[in-house]
């Protein structure tokens, strides 16, 4: 049995016709860092709040360390939750904020003092205990919130988009810091985010969600390199998706006939013939100038972004995005006839959606 | 491990909706019961008693007959004297509301537009009178409008009149002082209504070639309409129910529904009749509020 | 552009209107220092005699005491029963919530003269007219709406996730209310209490019906005094009351200012 088990949990709010989360099932191992990733409204925060106990699921069950806690009240769950807006108590100072959960547990004054000092040191705020919350910067507030959640030694650390209120630079620093603290104390962590880079950089596994259900669960590499379907391919990174016909599939490699490009090979985990689609990341494509008779298409437009050049290539009636490393060679001007190519390992066959 | 842990969860687990809902109802009840009891004693029961009283029959000797009849209402509605009184009350409300808008609007507009350092102080000054008991301000008007007061002194000194004008103990004084007493309410309502207003709108209209009057009538006035309506309702309702000012400035010689309720209740001791007039006043209130809501809906739909 | 919109005629107009608005207060302050009793304005000379007379007027002193105790009791009771109602309205979804909220605001739609008479009909048979209990009951329904309004405003602007954070940290619903919610809505609750106090303290019309020889409030004493006599003693009293009002405004401002410091 896994450490944290969510079995078929669903949540439908009264007065809505569709559940916010439906039949969510997931096993999380002790010490794992899991990200729930998806666009807003996909049910990721609802799922997190059900784990925390702030929302009661309409169906399903939650088990932690072999004990059911589906109906355990919030304040008896011992989860550490960090809120998007930090939710620090404005009427208490930094140390009092961190001490809140310990006081609730009836620890002695000296124990509280020691643990608060330790937690503040962990987030590098040891010197700011007496400050009022209002006097802190966004990044510092974030650290206090983290310290407050960690000091109670929670069974699971829950993070609800904790980085979204920080500016871009600080976000990366905090992201790495959260990951390193998590590694240091080995705490099981569930991290909710809509930012693919955050999820890729921090997680052991990523759960991609949309419209209340799971699209794919996998390591960052799996979800990026082998997206299960169109939604995942488009949501994580950029993707060129070609519809075509799968002619042949054997030993994990398929041959796909694509209009305007001819037969192409791609990695295939699904082994189904017939209608299918194929995905290639823009930076995994090669673009070469060639005589117009052999050309797949012509360069439509070009954007120079410093370390790379992005071409938009008109192939038959669709546009394909190609990202090539800028090498000092002259760029291909619009109108240039070009050929596109990629290795078998650069392309993936996507699972067809059951109904579209 | 217990067997329960091995059972696979099924979707047929009963939804935990029932117990929390019952708990919620209990909590809401526990929170509101003291308030409901307070309201019952200090508001609902008194009005029920008043309604019952209005259906009894009384006379000027203080005798009250335990009837269920509309005698008191009929007494009011069949006497031209009381119709005149109701009309006077209505007229007072309309005139005071009109003049309150007239004198409050420039102040409100000024307060919205001004970029003065003292804006906060000026707003405070405009609504500070609210914090002064209306008895005190009414007393101030008696002093101002009296035969020896500033107004008459000034008029005589400038030679406009020979004799002091009678400004207290009559309707004129009541009108003047009520307009002033209602001003802070009107200013507050106008300020709230001006929330959406910005001088940029005026500038934009002016830059499009509108002159000052056009800017006012086409931009400023329509934008302030919701505030004007709210203020008008508030002032009208407060005016037709006002008692202290008509009583003191009117010196017992101005007869309105509110003063009549007091006289019937305390001097004549005809409680049923006082109660009936009360409900007629309440009906007038309801009528005005319905008109206000209609007008508001029409403005909002524009 | 600016000058075209705010010419001097505009300024004169606004100044005159301000004078009209503040005239009764200015006059009251002026004649309270008058050396004559003629109630003429401008005053004939300066003296503090009316303030001295005030200190000897037992009716006013007793009335002031009665008003103070009544207003204090009303504010306390209105808070005790109004804040829980605000909590229910702002925090829970239940059928009839809108209706409940409208019901608690409805006393503001009934003229004071009507409510006063109605209260007399209930309180007289109970023989509690002219007692503190009677006065407090009489002022309750007109102050509760203000307490509910200010308290629910604070509750609605409160960051809900602070309460949720407290819950996840192990605080029960009651502890969360006591340690987090209450401290955060305290300024609004206090403001509601002060407003309830001021309304009760200034209330004259309802009180006219329910006072009695045993206990009469200050506004009623003033009303009867002005009805029969007029001399600058009332002006001196008014100035004292205005000073008290200003004191309260300063307190509210301090409390609200404090709130901003905490945020």
Short mmCIF file of N, CA, C and O in Angstrom, two decimals, chain A residues 71-174:
data_model
loop_
_atom_site.label_atom_id
_atom_site.label_comp_id
_atom_site.label_asym_id
_atom_site.label_seq_id
_atom_site.Cartn_x
_atom_site.Cartn_y
_atom_site.Cartn_z
N UNK A 71 -13.00 11.28 6.23
CA UNK A 71 -13.90 12.15 6.99
C UNK A 71 -13.25 12.75 8.23
O UNK A 71 -13.93 13.30 9.08
N UNK A 72 -11.91 12.62 8.33
CA UNK A 72 -11.22 13.26 9.46
C UNK A 72 -11.31 14.77 9.30
O UNK A 72 -11.05 15.30 8.23
N UNK A 73 -11.70 15.50 10.36
CA UNK A 73 -11.77 16.97 10.24
C UNK A 73 -10.40 17.57 9.95
O UNK A 73 -9.38 17.00 10.32
N UNK A 74 -10.43 18.74 9.29
CA UNK A 74 -9.18 19.42 8.89
C UNK A 74 -8.16 19.47 10.00
O UNK A 74 -7.00 19.16 9.79
N UNK A 75 -8.62 19.93 11.18
CA UNK A 75 -7.63 20.26 12.21
C UNK A 75 -7.03 19.02 12.87
O UNK A 75 -6.14 19.14 13.68
N UNK A 76 -7.53 17.84 12.49
CA UNK A 76 -6.92 16.63 13.04
C UNK A 76 -6.10 15.86 12.00
O UNK A 76 -5.66 14.76 12.25
N UNK A 77 -5.93 16.45 10.81
CA UNK A 77 -5.24 15.71 9.75
C UNK A 77 -3.73 15.83 9.80
O UNK A 77 -3.02 14.96 9.32
N UNK A 78 -3.23 16.94 10.33
CA UNK A 78 -1.80 17.13 10.39
C UNK A 78 -1.14 17.29 9.04
O UNK A 78 -0.05 16.79 8.79
N UNK A 79 -1.84 17.99 8.13
CA UNK A 79 -1.25 18.29 6.82
C UNK A 79 -0.66 19.70 6.90
O UNK A 79 -1.22 20.58 7.56
N UNK A 80 0.43 19.93 6.20
CA UNK A 80 0.99 21.28 6.15
C UNK A 80 0.61 21.92 4.83
O UNK A 80 1.00 21.44 3.78
N UNK A 81 -0.20 22.98 4.90
CA UNK A 81 -0.69 23.60 3.66
C UNK A 81 -0.11 25.00 3.50
O UNK A 81 -0.18 25.81 4.41
N UNK A 82 0.47 25.26 2.33
CA UNK A 82 0.95 26.61 2.00
C UNK A 82 0.00 27.19 0.95
O UNK A 82 -0.21 26.58 -0.09
N UNK A 83 -0.58 28.35 1.28
CA UNK A 83 -1.59 28.93 0.40
C UNK A 83 -0.98 29.82 -0.66
O UNK A 83 0.10 30.37 -0.49
N UNK A 84 -1.75 29.98 -1.73
CA UNK A 84 -1.31 30.84 -2.83
C UNK A 84 -1.04 32.27 -2.35
O UNK A 84 -0.05 32.87 -2.71
N UNK A 85 -1.94 32.78 -1.48
CA UNK A 85 -1.73 34.15 -0.97
C UNK A 85 -1.07 34.11 0.40
O UNK A 85 -1.14 35.06 1.15
N UNK A 86 -0.46 33.01 0.74
CA UNK A 86 0.30 32.78 1.99
C UNK A 86 -0.58 32.65 3.23
O UNK A 86 -0.27 31.89 4.12
N UNK A 87 -1.68 33.45 3.29
CA UNK A 87 -2.61 33.37 4.42
C UNK A 87 -1.90 33.49 5.76
O UNK A 87 -2.22 32.77 6.71
N UNK A 88 -0.94 34.41 5.84
CA UNK A 88 -0.28 34.63 7.14
C UNK A 88 -1.22 35.46 8.01
O UNK A 88 -2.00 36.26 7.50
N UNK A 89 -1.13 35.26 9.33
CA UNK A 89 -2.01 36.00 10.23
C UNK A 89 -1.48 37.42 10.42
O UNK A 89 -0.42 37.60 11.01
N UNK A 90 -2.22 38.42 9.93
CA UNK A 90 -1.69 39.79 9.99
C UNK A 90 -1.57 40.32 11.41
O UNK A 90 -0.83 41.28 11.64
N UNK A 91 -2.30 39.73 12.35
CA UNK A 91 -2.26 40.28 13.71
C UNK A 91 -1.16 39.64 14.56
O UNK A 91 -1.03 39.98 15.73
N UNK A 92 -0.40 38.73 13.97
CA UNK A 92 0.69 38.10 14.72
C UNK A 92 2.01 38.40 14.03
O UNK A 92 2.04 38.66 12.83
N UNK A 93 3.12 38.35 14.79
CA UNK A 93 4.41 38.57 14.13
C UNK A 93 4.91 37.24 13.53
O UNK A 93 4.24 36.22 13.60
N UNK A 94 6.09 37.30 12.93
CA UNK A 94 6.60 36.14 12.19
C UNK A 94 6.70 34.91 13.09
O UNK A 94 6.16 33.84 12.78
N UNK A 95 7.35 35.08 14.25
CA UNK A 95 7.54 33.93 15.14
C UNK A 95 6.20 33.39 15.64
O UNK A 95 6.00 32.17 15.72
N UNK A 96 5.25 34.30 15.94
CA UNK A 96 3.94 33.86 16.42
C UNK A 96 3.18 33.10 15.34
O UNK A 96 2.45 32.15 15.63
N UNK A 97 3.36 33.53 14.08
CA UNK A 97 2.75 32.81 12.97
C UNK A 97 3.26 31.37 12.92
O UNK A 97 2.48 30.43 12.82
N UNK A 98 4.59 31.24 12.98
CA UNK A 98 5.18 29.91 12.88
C UNK A 98 4.80 29.07 14.09
O UNK A 98 4.56 27.87 13.99
N UNK A 99 4.67 29.72 15.26
CA UNK A 99 4.38 28.99 16.49
C UNK A 99 2.93 28.52 16.57
O UNK A 99 2.60 27.65 17.38
N UNK A 100 2.05 29.10 15.73
CA UNK A 100 0.60 28.85 15.87
C UNK A 100 0.26 27.37 15.96
O UNK A 100 -0.42 26.93 16.89
N UNK A 101 0.74 26.58 14.99
CA UNK A 101 0.40 25.16 14.95
C UNK A 101 0.97 24.40 16.15
O UNK A 101 0.35 23.47 16.66
N UNK A 102 2.13 24.84 16.63
CA UNK A 102 2.75 24.17 17.78
C UNK A 102 1.95 24.45 19.04
O UNK A 102 1.74 23.56 19.86
N UNK A 103 1.49 25.70 19.18
CA UNK A 103 0.67 26.06 20.35
C UNK A 103 -0.60 25.21 20.37
O UNK A 103 -1.03 24.76 21.43
N UNK A 104 -1.19 25.00 19.18
CA UNK A 104 -2.40 24.20 19.08
C UNK A 104 -2.14 22.77 19.57
O UNK A 104 -3.03 22.08 20.03
N UNK A 105 -0.89 22.33 19.41
CA UNK A 105 -0.55 20.98 19.83
C UNK A 105 -0.14 20.90 21.28
O UNK A 105 0.29 19.85 21.77
N UNK A 106 -0.19 22.04 21.95
CA UNK A 106 0.06 22.07 23.38
C UNK A 106 1.51 21.85 23.78
O UNK A 106 1.80 21.35 24.85
N UNK A 107 2.43 22.26 22.92
CA UNK A 107 3.85 22.12 23.27
C UNK A 107 4.23 23.16 24.32
O UNK A 107 3.61 24.22 24.41
N UNK A 108 5.26 22.86 25.09
CA UNK A 108 5.69 23.81 26.11
C UNK A 108 6.37 25.00 25.45
O UNK A 108 6.80 24.94 24.30
N UNK A 109 6.45 26.10 26.20
CA UNK A 109 6.98 27.34 25.63
C UNK A 109 8.39 27.17 25.08
O UNK A 109 8.72 27.68 24.02
N UNK A 110 9.22 26.43 25.84
CA UNK A 110 10.62 26.31 25.42
C UNK A 110 10.71 25.44 24.16
O UNK A 110 11.48 25.73 23.25
N UNK A 111 9.87 24.39 24.10
CA UNK A 111 9.87 23.55 22.90
C UNK A 111 9.47 24.38 21.68
O UNK A 111 10.08 24.29 20.61
N UNK A 112 8.39 25.16 21.88
CA UNK A 112 7.91 26.00 20.78
C UNK A 112 9.04 26.91 20.30
O UNK A 112 9.30 27.01 19.10
N UNK A 113 9.74 27.54 21.27
CA UNK A 113 10.77 28.49 20.90
C UNK A 113 11.87 27.81 20.07
O UNK A 113 12.29 28.31 19.04
N UNK A 114 12.29 26.63 20.52
CA UNK A 114 13.35 25.92 19.82
C UNK A 114 12.90 25.56 18.40
O UNK A 114 13.64 25.76 17.43
N UNK A 115 11.69 25.01 18.30
CA UNK A 115 11.23 24.54 16.99
C UNK A 115 11.02 25.71 16.02
O UNK A 115 11.32 25.60 14.83
N UNK A 116 10.48 26.82 16.55
CA UNK A 116 10.26 27.99 15.69
C UNK A 116 11.61 28.48 15.16
O UNK A 116 11.76 28.76 13.97
N UNK A 117 12.60 28.55 16.05
CA UNK A 117 13.92 29.01 15.63
C UNK A 117 14.49 28.09 14.55
O UNK A 117 15.03 28.55 13.54
N UNK A 118 14.31 26.78 14.76
CA UNK A 118 14.81 25.81 13.78
C UNK A 118 14.14 25.99 12.44
O UNK A 118 14.79 26.00 11.39
N UNK A 119 12.79 26.17 12.45
CA UNK A 119 12.05 26.29 11.20
C UNK A 119 12.43 27.57 10.47
O UNK A 119 12.58 27.58 9.25
N UNK A 120 12.61 28.66 11.25
CA UNK A 120 12.98 29.92 10.60
C UNK A 120 14.38 29.84 10.01
O UNK A 120 14.66 30.42 8.96
N UNK A 121 15.27 29.11 10.69
CA UNK A 121 16.61 28.92 10.14
C UNK A 121 16.55 28.13 8.84
O UNK A 121 17.25 28.44 7.88
N UNK A 122 15.68 27.12 8.82
CA UNK A 122 15.55 26.27 7.64
C UNK A 122 15.20 27.12 6.41
O UNK A 122 15.67 26.85 5.31
N UNK A 123 14.35 28.15 6.60
CA UNK A 123 13.98 28.99 5.45
C UNK A 123 14.79 30.28 5.43
O UNK A 123 14.43 31.24 4.75
N UNK A 124 15.88 30.32 6.20
CA UNK A 124 16.82 31.45 6.22
C UNK A 124 16.17 32.75 6.64
O UNK A 124 16.41 33.81 6.07
N UNK A 125 15.31 32.68 7.66
CA UNK A 125 14.70 33.90 8.18
C UNK A 125 14.93 34.01 9.68
O UNK A 125 14.20 34.70 10.38
N UNK A 126 15.96 33.32 10.18
CA UNK A 126 16.19 33.27 11.60
C UNK A 126 16.22 34.63 12.29
O UNK A 126 15.84 34.75 13.44
N UNK A 127 16.59 35.68 11.55
CA UNK A 127 16.78 36.99 12.16
C UNK A 127 15.50 37.84 12.15
O UNK A 127 15.49 38.95 12.64
N UNK A 128 14.40 37.34 11.54
CA UNK A 128 13.23 38.21 11.34
C UNK A 128 12.03 37.85 12.22
O UNK A 128 10.93 38.31 12.00
N UNK A 129 12.27 37.02 13.25
CA UNK A 129 11.16 36.54 14.07
C UNK A 129 10.24 37.59 14.63
O UNK A 129 9.04 37.35 14.78
N UNK A 130 10.75 38.77 14.93
CA UNK A 130 9.94 39.79 15.60
C UNK A 130 9.21 40.70 14.61
O UNK A 130 8.42 41.53 15.02
N UNK A 131 9.52 40.55 13.33
CA UNK A 131 8.90 41.44 12.35
C UNK A 131 7.40 41.18 12.26
O UNK A 131 6.92 40.09 12.50
N UNK A 132 6.69 42.25 11.84
CA UNK A 132 5.27 42.07 11.53
C UNK A 132 5.18 41.61 10.08
O UNK A 132 6.06 41.89 9.25
N UNK A 133 4.10 40.88 9.77
CA UNK A 133 3.95 40.31 8.44
C UNK A 133 3.99 41.39 7.36
O UNK A 133 4.58 41.23 6.30
N UNK A 134 3.37 42.55 7.68
CA UNK A 134 3.26 43.61 6.69
C UNK A 134 4.62 44.16 6.28
O UNK A 134 4.78 44.72 5.21
N UNK A 135 5.61 43.98 7.18
CA UNK A 135 6.94 44.53 6.89
C UNK A 135 7.79 43.60 6.03
O UNK A 135 8.94 43.91 5.75
N UNK A 136 7.25 42.45 5.64
CA UNK A 136 8.04 41.48 4.88
C UNK A 136 7.80 41.63 3.37
O UNK A 136 6.72 42.02 2.95
N UNK A 137 8.80 41.25 2.59
CA UNK A 137 8.62 41.21 1.15
C UNK A 137 7.85 39.95 0.77
O UNK A 137 7.66 39.06 1.61
N UNK A 138 7.41 39.88 -0.48
CA UNK A 138 6.66 38.72 -0.93
C UNK A 138 7.42 37.42 -0.73
O UNK A 138 6.88 36.43 -0.24
N UNK A 139 8.70 37.44 -1.08
CA UNK A 139 9.52 36.23 -0.95
C UNK A 139 9.66 35.81 0.51
O UNK A 139 9.61 34.62 0.84
N UNK A 140 9.82 36.81 1.39
CA UNK A 140 9.96 36.50 2.82
C UNK A 140 8.66 35.93 3.38
O UNK A 140 8.67 34.99 4.16
N UNK A 141 7.52 36.50 2.93
CA UNK A 141 6.22 35.99 3.39
C UNK A 141 6.07 34.53 2.97
O UNK A 141 5.59 33.69 3.72
N UNK A 142 6.52 34.25 1.75
CA UNK A 142 6.48 32.89 1.23
C UNK A 142 7.26 31.93 2.14
O UNK A 142 6.81 30.85 2.47
N UNK A 143 8.42 32.40 2.58
CA UNK A 143 9.25 31.56 3.45
C UNK A 143 8.60 31.35 4.80
O UNK A 143 8.68 30.25 5.36
N UNK A 144 7.97 32.40 5.33
CA UNK A 144 7.29 32.25 6.62
C UNK A 144 6.18 31.22 6.49
O UNK A 144 6.02 30.34 7.34
N UNK A 145 5.42 31.31 5.38
CA UNK A 145 4.32 30.38 5.17
C UNK A 145 4.85 28.95 5.12
O UNK A 145 4.26 28.02 5.69
N UNK A 146 6.00 28.79 4.47
CA UNK A 146 6.61 27.46 4.36
C UNK A 146 7.06 26.96 5.73
O UNK A 146 6.80 25.81 6.12
N UNK A 147 7.69 27.86 6.49
CA UNK A 147 8.16 27.49 7.83
C UNK A 147 6.98 27.11 8.72
O UNK A 147 7.04 26.13 9.47
N UNK A 148 5.88 27.89 8.61
CA UNK A 148 4.70 27.63 9.44
C UNK A 148 4.10 26.25 9.13
O UNK A 148 3.63 25.55 10.02
N UNK A 149 4.14 25.89 7.82
CA UNK A 149 3.57 24.59 7.44
C UNK A 149 4.50 23.45 7.85
O UNK A 149 4.05 22.39 8.24
N UNK A 150 5.82 23.69 7.79
CA UNK A 150 6.77 22.60 8.04
C UNK A 150 7.00 22.36 9.52
O UNK A 150 7.31 21.23 9.93
N UNK A 151 6.84 23.39 10.36
CA UNK A 151 7.24 23.28 11.75
C UNK A 151 6.38 22.26 12.50
O UNK A 151 6.82 21.68 13.48
N UNK A 152 5.16 22.03 12.03
CA UNK A 152 4.32 21.05 12.72
C UNK A 152 4.66 19.61 12.30
O UNK A 152 3.97 18.68 12.67
N UNK A 153 5.75 19.47 11.53
CA UNK A 153 6.17 18.17 11.02
C UNK A 153 4.98 17.41 10.41
O UNK A 153 4.58 16.36 10.88
N UNK A 154 4.44 17.98 9.35
CA UNK A 154 3.24 17.40 8.76
C UNK A 154 3.55 16.08 8.06
O UNK A 154 4.70 15.82 7.70
N UNK A 155 2.51 15.27 7.92
CA UNK A 155 2.70 14.00 7.23
C UNK A 155 2.88 14.23 5.75
O UNK A 155 3.59 13.52 5.06
N UNK A 156 2.19 15.25 5.24
CA UNK A 156 2.30 15.60 3.83
C UNK A 156 2.36 17.12 3.74
O UNK A 156 1.67 17.82 4.47
N UNK A 157 3.23 17.63 2.86
CA UNK A 157 3.28 19.06 2.63
C UNK A 157 2.48 19.37 1.37
O UNK A 157 2.70 18.76 0.31
N UNK A 158 1.50 20.27 1.50
CA UNK A 158 0.64 20.61 0.36
C UNK A 158 0.93 22.04 -0.05
O UNK A 158 0.88 22.95 0.77
N UNK A 159 1.25 22.25 -1.31
CA UNK A 159 1.59 23.59 -1.78
C UNK A 159 0.61 24.01 -2.87
O UNK A 159 0.51 23.35 -3.90
N UNK A 160 -0.14 25.09 -2.63
CA UNK A 160 -1.15 25.53 -3.58
C UNK A 160 -0.63 26.74 -4.36
O UNK A 160 -0.73 27.86 -3.88
N UNK A 161 -0.08 26.51 -5.53
CA UNK A 161 0.48 27.57 -6.37
C UNK A 161 1.29 28.57 -5.54
O UNK A 161 1.04 29.76 -5.60
N UNK A 162 2.26 28.12 -4.78
CA UNK A 162 2.91 29.02 -3.83
C UNK A 162 3.78 30.08 -4.52
O UNK A 162 4.14 31.05 -3.90
N UNK A 163 4.11 29.87 -5.78
CA UNK A 163 5.06 30.78 -6.42
C UNK A 163 4.38 31.82 -7.31
O UNK A 163 5.04 32.73 -7.81
N UNK A 164 3.06 31.69 -7.49
CA UNK A 164 2.43 32.51 -8.53
C UNK A 164 2.38 33.99 -8.19
O UNK A 164 2.19 34.82 -9.08
N UNK A 165 2.56 34.35 -6.89
CA UNK A 165 2.53 35.78 -6.57
C UNK A 165 3.92 36.42 -6.52
O UNK A 165 4.06 37.55 -6.11
N UNK A 166 4.93 35.68 -6.93
CA UNK A 166 6.29 36.22 -6.88
C UNK A 166 6.73 36.66 -8.27
O UNK A 166 6.21 36.17 -9.28
N UNK A 167 7.70 37.58 -8.33
CA UNK A 167 8.17 37.97 -9.66
C UNK A 167 9.09 36.89 -10.23
O UNK A 167 9.58 36.02 -9.50
N UNK A 168 9.32 36.97 -11.55
CA UNK A 168 9.92 35.85 -12.28
C UNK A 168 11.25 35.36 -11.69
O UNK A 168 11.44 34.17 -11.49
N UNK A 169 12.16 36.28 -11.36
CA UNK A 169 13.48 35.90 -10.85
C UNK A 169 13.36 35.12 -9.56
O UNK A 169 13.92 34.05 -9.38
N UNK A 170 12.58 35.73 -8.61
CA UNK A 170 12.41 35.16 -7.29
C UNK A 170 11.75 33.79 -7.38
O UNK A 170 12.04 32.89 -6.59
N UNK A 171 10.85 33.66 -8.36
CA UNK A 171 10.11 32.41 -8.52
C UNK A 171 11.07 31.24 -8.73
O UNK A 171 10.94 30.20 -8.10
N UNK A 172 12.08 31.44 -9.58
CA UNK A 172 13.03 30.36 -9.85
C UNK A 172 13.83 30.01 -8.60
O UNK A 172 14.04 28.84 -8.30
N UNK A 173 14.28 31.04 -7.86
CA UNK A 173 15.05 30.80 -6.64
C UNK A 173 14.22 30.00 -5.64
O UNK A 173 14.67 29.01 -5.07
N UNK A 174 12.98 30.47 -5.41
CA UNK A 174 12.12 29.82 -4.43
C UNK A 174 11.80 28.39 -4.86
O UNK A 174 11.73 27.49 -4.04
#
